[in-house]
PDB file of C-alpha atoms in Angstrom:
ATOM      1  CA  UNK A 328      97.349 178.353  51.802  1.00 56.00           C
ATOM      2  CA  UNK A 329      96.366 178.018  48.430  1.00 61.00           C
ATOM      3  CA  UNK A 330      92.133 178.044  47.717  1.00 71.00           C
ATOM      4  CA  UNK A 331      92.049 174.812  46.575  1.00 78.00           C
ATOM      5  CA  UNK A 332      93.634 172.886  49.407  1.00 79.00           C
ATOM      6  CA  UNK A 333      91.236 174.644  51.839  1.00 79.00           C
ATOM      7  CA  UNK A 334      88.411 173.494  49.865  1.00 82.00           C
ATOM      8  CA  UNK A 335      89.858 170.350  50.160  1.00 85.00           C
ATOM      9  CA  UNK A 336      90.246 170.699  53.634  1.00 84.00           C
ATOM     10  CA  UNK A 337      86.710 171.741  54.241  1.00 85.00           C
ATOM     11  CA  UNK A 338      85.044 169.068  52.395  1.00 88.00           C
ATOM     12  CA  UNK A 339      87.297 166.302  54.872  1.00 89.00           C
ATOM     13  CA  UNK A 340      85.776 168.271  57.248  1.00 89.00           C
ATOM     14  CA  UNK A 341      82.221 168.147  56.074  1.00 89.00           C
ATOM     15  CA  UNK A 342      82.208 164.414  55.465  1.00 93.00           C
ATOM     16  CA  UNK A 343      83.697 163.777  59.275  1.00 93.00           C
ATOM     17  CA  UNK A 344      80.657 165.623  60.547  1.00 94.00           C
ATOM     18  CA  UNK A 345      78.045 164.243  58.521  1.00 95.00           C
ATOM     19  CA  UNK A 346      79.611 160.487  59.169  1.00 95.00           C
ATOM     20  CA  UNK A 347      80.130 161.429  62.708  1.00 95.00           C
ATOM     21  CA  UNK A 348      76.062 162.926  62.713  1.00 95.00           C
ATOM     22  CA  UNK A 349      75.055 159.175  60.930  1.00 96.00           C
ATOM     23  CA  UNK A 350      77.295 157.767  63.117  1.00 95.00           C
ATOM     24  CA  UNK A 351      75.385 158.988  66.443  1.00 95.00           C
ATOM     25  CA  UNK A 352      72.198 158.540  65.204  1.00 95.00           C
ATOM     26  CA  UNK A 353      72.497 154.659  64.656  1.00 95.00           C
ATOM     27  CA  UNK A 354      74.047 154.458  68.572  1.00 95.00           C
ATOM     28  CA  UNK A 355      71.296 155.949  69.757  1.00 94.00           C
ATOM     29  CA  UNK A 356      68.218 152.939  68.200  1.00 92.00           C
ATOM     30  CA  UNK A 357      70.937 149.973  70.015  1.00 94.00           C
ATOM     31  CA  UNK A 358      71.689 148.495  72.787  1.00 93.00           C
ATOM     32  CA  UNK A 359      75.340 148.556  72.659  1.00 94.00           C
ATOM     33  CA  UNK A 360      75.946 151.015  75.378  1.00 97.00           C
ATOM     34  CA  UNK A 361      76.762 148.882  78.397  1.00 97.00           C
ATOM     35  CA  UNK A 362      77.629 145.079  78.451  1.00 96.00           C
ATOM     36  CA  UNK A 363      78.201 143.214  81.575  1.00 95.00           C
ATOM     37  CA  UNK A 364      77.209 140.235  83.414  1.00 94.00           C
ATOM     38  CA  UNK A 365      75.254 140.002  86.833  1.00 93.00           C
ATOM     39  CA  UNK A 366      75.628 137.948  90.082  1.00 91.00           C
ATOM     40  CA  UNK A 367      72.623 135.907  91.496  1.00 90.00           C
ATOM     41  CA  UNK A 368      73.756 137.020  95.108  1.00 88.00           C
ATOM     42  CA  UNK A 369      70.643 135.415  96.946  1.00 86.00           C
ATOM     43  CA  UNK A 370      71.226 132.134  94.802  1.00 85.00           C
ATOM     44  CA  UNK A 371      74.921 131.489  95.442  1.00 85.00           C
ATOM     45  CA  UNK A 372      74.266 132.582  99.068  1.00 85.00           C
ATOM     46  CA  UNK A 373      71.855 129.365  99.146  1.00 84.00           C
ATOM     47  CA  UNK A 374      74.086 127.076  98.193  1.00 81.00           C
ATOM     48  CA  UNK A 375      77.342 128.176  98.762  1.00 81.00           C
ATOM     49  CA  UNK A 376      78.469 128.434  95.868  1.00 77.00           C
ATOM     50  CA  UNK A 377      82.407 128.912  94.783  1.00 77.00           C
ATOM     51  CA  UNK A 378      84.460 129.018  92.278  1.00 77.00           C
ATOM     52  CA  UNK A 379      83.237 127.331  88.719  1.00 80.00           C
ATOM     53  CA  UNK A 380      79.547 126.822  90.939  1.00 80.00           C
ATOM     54  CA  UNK A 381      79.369 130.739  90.561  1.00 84.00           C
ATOM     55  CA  UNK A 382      78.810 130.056  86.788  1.00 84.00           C
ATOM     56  CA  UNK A 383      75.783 128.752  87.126  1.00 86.00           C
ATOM     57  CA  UNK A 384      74.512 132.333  88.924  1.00 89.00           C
ATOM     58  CA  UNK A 385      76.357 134.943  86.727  1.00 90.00           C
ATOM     59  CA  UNK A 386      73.856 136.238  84.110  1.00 91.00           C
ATOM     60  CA  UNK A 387      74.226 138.678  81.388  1.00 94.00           C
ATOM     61  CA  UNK A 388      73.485 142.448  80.504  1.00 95.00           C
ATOM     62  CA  UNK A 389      73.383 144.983  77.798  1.00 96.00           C
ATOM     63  CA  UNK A 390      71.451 147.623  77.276  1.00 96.00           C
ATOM     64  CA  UNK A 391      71.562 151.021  75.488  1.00 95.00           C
ATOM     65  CA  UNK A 392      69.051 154.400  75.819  1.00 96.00           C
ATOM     66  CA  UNK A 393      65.534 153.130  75.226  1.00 95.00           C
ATOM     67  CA  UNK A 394      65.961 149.034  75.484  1.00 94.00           C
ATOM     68  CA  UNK A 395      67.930 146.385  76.521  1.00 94.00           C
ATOM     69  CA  UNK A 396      67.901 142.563  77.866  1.00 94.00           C
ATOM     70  CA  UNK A 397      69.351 140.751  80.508  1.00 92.00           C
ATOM     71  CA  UNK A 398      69.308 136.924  80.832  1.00 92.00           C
ATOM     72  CA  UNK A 399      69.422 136.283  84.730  1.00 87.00           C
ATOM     73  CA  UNK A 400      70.831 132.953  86.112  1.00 86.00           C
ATOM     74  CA  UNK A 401      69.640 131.478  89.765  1.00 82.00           C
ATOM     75  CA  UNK A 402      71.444 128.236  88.669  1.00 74.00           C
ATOM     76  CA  UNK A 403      68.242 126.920  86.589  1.00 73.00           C
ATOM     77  CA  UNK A 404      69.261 127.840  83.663  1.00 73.00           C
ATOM     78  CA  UNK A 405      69.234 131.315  81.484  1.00 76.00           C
ATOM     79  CA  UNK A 406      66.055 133.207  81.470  1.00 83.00           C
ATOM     80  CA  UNK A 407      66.138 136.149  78.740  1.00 88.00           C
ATOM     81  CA  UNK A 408      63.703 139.361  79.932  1.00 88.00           C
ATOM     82  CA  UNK A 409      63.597 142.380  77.725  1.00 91.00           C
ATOM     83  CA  UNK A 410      63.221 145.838  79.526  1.00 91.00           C
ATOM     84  CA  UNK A 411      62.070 149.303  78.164  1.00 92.00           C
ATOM     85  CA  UNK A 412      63.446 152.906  79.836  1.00 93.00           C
ATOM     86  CA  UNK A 413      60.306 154.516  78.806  1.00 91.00           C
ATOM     87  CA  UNK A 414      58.189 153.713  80.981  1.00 88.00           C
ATOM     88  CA  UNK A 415      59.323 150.604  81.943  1.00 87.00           C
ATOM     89  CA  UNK A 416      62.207 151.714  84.063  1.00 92.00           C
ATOM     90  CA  UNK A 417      61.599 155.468  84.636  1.00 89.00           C
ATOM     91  CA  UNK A 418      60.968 155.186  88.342  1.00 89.00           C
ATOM     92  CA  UNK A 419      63.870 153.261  89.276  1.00 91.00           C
ATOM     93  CA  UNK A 420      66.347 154.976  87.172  1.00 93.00           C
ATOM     94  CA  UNK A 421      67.902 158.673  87.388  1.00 93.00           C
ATOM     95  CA  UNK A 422      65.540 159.959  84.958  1.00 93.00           C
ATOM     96  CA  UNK A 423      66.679 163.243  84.254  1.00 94.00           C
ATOM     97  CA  UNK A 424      70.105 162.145  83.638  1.00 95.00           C
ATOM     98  CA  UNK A 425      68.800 160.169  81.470  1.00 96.00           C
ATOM     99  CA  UNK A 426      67.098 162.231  79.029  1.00 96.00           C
ATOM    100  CA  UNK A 427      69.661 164.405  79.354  1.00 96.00           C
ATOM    101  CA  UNK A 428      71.840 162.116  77.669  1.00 97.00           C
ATOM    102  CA  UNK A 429      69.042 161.183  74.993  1.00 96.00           C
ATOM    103  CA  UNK A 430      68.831 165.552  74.914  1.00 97.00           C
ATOM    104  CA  UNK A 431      72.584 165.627  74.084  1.00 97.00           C
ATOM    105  CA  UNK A 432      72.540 162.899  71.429  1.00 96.00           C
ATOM    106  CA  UNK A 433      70.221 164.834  69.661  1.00 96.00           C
ATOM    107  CA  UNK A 434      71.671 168.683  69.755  1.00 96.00           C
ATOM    108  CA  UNK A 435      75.005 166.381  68.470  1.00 96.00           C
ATOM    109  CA  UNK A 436      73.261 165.118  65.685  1.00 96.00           C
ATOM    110  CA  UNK A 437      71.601 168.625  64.801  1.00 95.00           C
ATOM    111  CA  UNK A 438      75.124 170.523  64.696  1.00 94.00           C
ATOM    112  CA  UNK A 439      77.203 167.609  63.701  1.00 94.00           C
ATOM    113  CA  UNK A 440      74.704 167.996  60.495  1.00 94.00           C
ATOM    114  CA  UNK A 441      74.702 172.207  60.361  1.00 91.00           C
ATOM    115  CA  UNK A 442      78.472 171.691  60.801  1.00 89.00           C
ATOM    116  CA  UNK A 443      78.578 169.675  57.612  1.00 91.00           C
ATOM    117  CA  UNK A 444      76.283 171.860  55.706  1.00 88.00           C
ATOM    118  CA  UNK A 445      78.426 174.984  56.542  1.00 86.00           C
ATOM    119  CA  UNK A 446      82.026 173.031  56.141  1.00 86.00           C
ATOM    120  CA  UNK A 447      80.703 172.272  52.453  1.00 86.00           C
ATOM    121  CA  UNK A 448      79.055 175.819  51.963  1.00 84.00           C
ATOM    122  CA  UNK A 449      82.691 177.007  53.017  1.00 81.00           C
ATOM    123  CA  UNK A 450      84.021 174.623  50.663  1.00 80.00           C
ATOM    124  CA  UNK A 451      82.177 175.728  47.155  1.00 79.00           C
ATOM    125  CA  UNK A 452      80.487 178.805  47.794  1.00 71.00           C
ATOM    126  CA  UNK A 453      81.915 182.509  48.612  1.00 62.00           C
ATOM    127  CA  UNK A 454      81.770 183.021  52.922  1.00 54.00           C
ATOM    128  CA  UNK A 455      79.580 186.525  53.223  1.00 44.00           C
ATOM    129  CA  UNK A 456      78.317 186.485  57.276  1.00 48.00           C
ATOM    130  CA  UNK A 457      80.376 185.553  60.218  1.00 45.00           C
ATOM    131  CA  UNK A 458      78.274 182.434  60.870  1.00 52.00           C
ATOM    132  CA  UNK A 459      79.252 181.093  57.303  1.00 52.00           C
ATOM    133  CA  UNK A 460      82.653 182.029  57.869  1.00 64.00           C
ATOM    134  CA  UNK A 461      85.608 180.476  59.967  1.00 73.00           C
ATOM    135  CA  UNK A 462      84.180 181.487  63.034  1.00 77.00           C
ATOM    136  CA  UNK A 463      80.839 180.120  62.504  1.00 78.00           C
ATOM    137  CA  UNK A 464      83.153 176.434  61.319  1.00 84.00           C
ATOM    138  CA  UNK A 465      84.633 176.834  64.999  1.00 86.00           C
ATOM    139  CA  UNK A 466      81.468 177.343  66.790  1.00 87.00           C
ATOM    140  CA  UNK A 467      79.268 174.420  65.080  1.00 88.00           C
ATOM    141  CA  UNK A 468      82.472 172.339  65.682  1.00 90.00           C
ATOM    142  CA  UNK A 469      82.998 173.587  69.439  1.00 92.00           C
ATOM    143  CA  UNK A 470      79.065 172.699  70.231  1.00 93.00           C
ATOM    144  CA  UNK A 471      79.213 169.306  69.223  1.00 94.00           C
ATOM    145  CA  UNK A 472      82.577 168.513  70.760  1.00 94.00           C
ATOM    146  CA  UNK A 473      81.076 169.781  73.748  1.00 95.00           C
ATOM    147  CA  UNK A 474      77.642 167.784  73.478  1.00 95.00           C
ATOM    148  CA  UNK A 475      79.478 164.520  73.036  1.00 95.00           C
ATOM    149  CA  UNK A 476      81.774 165.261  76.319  1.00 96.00           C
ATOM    150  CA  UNK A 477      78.624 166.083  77.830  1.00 97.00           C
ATOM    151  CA  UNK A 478      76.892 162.751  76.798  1.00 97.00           C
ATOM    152  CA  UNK A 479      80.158 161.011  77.854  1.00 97.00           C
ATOM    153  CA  UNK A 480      80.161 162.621  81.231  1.00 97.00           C
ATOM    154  CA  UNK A 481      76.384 161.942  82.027  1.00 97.00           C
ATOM    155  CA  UNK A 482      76.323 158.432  80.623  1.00 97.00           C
ATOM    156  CA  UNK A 483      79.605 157.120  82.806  1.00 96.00           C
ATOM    157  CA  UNK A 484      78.094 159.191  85.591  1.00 96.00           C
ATOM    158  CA  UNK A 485      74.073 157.438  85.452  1.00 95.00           C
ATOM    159  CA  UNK A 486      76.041 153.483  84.944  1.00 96.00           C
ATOM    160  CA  UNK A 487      79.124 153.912  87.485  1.00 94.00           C
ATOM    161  CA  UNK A 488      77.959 156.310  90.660  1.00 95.00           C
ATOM    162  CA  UNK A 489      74.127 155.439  89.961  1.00 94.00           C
ATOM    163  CA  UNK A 490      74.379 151.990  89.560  1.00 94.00           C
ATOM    164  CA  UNK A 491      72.452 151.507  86.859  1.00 95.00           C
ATOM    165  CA  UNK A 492      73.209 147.894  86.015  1.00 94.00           C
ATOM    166  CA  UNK A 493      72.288 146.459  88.983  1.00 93.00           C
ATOM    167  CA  UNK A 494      69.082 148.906  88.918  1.00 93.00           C
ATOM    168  CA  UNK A 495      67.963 147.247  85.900  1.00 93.00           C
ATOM    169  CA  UNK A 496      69.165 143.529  87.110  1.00 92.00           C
ATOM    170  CA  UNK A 497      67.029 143.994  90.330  1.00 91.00           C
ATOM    171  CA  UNK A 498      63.680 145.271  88.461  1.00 90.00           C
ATOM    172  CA  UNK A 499      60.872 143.387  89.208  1.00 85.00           C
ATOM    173  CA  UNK A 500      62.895 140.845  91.700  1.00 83.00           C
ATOM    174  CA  UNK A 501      61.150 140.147  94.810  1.00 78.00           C
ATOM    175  CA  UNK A 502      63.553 137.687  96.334  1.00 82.00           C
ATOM    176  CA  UNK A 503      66.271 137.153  94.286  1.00 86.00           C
ATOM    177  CA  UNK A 504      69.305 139.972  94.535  1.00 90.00           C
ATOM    178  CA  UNK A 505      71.452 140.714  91.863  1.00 91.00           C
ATOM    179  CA  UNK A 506      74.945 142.504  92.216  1.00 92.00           C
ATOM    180  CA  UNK A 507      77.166 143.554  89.014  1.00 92.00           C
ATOM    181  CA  UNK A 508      79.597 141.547  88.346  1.00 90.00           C
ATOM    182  CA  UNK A 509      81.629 142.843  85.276  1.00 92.00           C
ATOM    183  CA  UNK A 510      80.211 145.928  83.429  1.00 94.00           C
ATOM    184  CA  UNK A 511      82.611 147.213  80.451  1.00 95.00           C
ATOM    185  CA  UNK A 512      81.100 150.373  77.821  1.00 96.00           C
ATOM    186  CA  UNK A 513      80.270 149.100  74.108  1.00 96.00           C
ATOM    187  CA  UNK A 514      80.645 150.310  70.695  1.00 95.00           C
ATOM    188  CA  UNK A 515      77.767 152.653  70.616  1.00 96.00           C
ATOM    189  CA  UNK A 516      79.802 154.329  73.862  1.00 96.00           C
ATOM    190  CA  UNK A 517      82.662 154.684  71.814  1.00 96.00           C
ATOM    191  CA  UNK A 518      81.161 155.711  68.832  1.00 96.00           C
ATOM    192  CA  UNK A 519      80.301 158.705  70.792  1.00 96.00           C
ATOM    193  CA  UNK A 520      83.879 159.397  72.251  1.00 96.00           C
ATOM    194  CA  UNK A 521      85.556 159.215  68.419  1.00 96.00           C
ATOM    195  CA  UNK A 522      82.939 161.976  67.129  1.00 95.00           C
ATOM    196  CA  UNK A 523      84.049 164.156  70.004  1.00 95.00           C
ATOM    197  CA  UNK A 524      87.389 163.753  68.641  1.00 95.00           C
ATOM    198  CA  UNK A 525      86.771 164.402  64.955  1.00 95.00           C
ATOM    199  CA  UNK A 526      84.907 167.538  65.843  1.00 93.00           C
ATOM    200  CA  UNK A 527      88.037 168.558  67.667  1.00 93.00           C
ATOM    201  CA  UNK A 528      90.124 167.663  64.882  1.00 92.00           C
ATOM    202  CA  UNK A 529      87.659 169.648  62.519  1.00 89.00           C
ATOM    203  CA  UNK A 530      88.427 172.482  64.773  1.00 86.00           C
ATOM    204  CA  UNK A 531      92.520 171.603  64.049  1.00 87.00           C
ATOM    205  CA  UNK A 532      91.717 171.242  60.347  1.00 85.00           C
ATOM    206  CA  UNK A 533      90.143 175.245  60.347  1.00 82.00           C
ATOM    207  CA  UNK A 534      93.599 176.252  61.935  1.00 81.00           C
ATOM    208  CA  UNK A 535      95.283 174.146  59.458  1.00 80.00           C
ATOM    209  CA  UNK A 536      93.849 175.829  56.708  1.00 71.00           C
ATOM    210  CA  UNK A 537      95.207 179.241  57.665  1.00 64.00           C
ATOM    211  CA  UNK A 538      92.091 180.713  60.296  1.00 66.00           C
ATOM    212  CA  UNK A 539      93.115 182.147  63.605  1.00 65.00           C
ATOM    213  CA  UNK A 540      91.567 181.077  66.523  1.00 60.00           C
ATOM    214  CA  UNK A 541      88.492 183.086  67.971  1.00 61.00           C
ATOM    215  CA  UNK A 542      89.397 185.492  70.542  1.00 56.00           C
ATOM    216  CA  UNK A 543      92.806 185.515  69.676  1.00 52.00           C
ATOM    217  CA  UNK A 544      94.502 189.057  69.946  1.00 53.00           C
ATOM    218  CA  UNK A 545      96.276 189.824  66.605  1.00 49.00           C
ATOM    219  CA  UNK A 546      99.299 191.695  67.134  1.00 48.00           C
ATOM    220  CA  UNK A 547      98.820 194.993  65.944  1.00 47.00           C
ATOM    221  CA  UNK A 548     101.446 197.256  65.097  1.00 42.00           C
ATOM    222  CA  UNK A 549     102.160 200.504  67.004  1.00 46.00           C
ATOM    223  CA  UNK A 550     102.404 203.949  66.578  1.00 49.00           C
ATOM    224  CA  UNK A 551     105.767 204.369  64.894  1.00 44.00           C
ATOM    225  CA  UNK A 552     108.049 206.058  66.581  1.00 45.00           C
ATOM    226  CA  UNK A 553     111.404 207.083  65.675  1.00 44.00           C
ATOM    227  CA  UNK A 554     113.579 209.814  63.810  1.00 41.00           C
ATOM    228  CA  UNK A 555     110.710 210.476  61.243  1.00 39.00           C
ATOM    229  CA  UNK A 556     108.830 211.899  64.256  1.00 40.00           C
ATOM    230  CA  UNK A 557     111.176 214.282  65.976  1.00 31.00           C
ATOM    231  CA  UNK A 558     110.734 215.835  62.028  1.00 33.00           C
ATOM    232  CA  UNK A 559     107.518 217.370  62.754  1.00 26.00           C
TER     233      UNK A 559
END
């Protein structure tokens, strides 16, 4: 492939990272991880309630890695409370999942951002070390593909088998018990899952431009062996 469409191909590749590393940092300062609403269980026990009564007892919820705010309803109207992880929530929640998650985010952000800077290094300047090289563009691109799987992973695994909605809709409730009642992932969520693809498409983009694959075996030719040998 000709020099200048790699360089072209390495600067796409540079400005995917760095949008996808400005792209992860914003997701991380909102709460538009999880949305979902939340049953008043003890409330519609009370009464009874069915069918459009239930409205009056379903409640909202949305929260992301440091804040959020739910609005509970016990059929008196909404009442907004806004919740902190740190330290609000830190006993009630699976903590070290947690930060793990908020650990991830961050090593995404740092290679997403080296990934860039060597992607545009590759693009203008003259490759001299491994690192700077092709291989170096596959590992930077390979770590954060991995780190946003990773946040993926522990994220779906702290809402869905921890329960961390109704954690959060049951702090600080003495009598009143709260059950999920619809919990869907938001944008910030997502934002996550489409930088995990770019950096695999960055990856796809390095091939494209004419780089083998690390660890692949290039076929090397043989001894030759033939009529010239039985010569000598």
């Amino acid at each position: 492939m000709p020099a200048q469409q790699k360089k072209i191909i390495f600067c796409v590749a540079g400005v995917l990272s760095f949008a996808c590393a400005l792209g992860t940092a914003a997701a991380i300062g909102t709460q538009l991880w999880v949305k979902g609403t939340i049953l008043c269980k003890t409330g519609a026990l009370l009464v009874n309630a069915t069918g459009q009564e239930l409205e009056k007892f379903i409640g909202k919820i949305q929260y992301g890695l440091f804040y959020g705010e739910r609005v509970r309803q016990c059929g008196l109207g909404g009442r907004p409370f806004q919740f902190s992880f740190f330290p609000d929530l830190l006993k009630i929640i699976p903590a070290s999942i947690h930060v793990s998650v908020i650990l991830f985010c961050t090593v995404l952000i740092v290679f997403a951002l080296v990934g860039a800077g060597f992607f545009m290094f590759n693009a203008f300047g003259s490759p001299y070390e491994t690192l700077h090289g092709p291989v170096g563009l596959y590992l930077w691109s390979f770590i954060a593909c991995s780190c946003g799987c990773l946040i993926m992973i522990l994220f779906s695994s702290e809402v869905k088998i921890h329960h961390l909605s109704e954690k959060i809709a049951n702090f600080k409730e003495g009598s009143f018990t709260f059950k999920t009642h619809s919990e869907h992932f938001a944008n910030s969520f997502w934002i996550i899952l489409v930088c995990s693809l770019v950096h695999f498409l960055n990856a796809l983009l390095i091939r494209f431009a004419g780089f083998e694959f690390p660890f692949s075996k290039s076929k090397d030719s043989g001894p030759i062996t033939g009529a010239a040998d039985l010569m000598y």
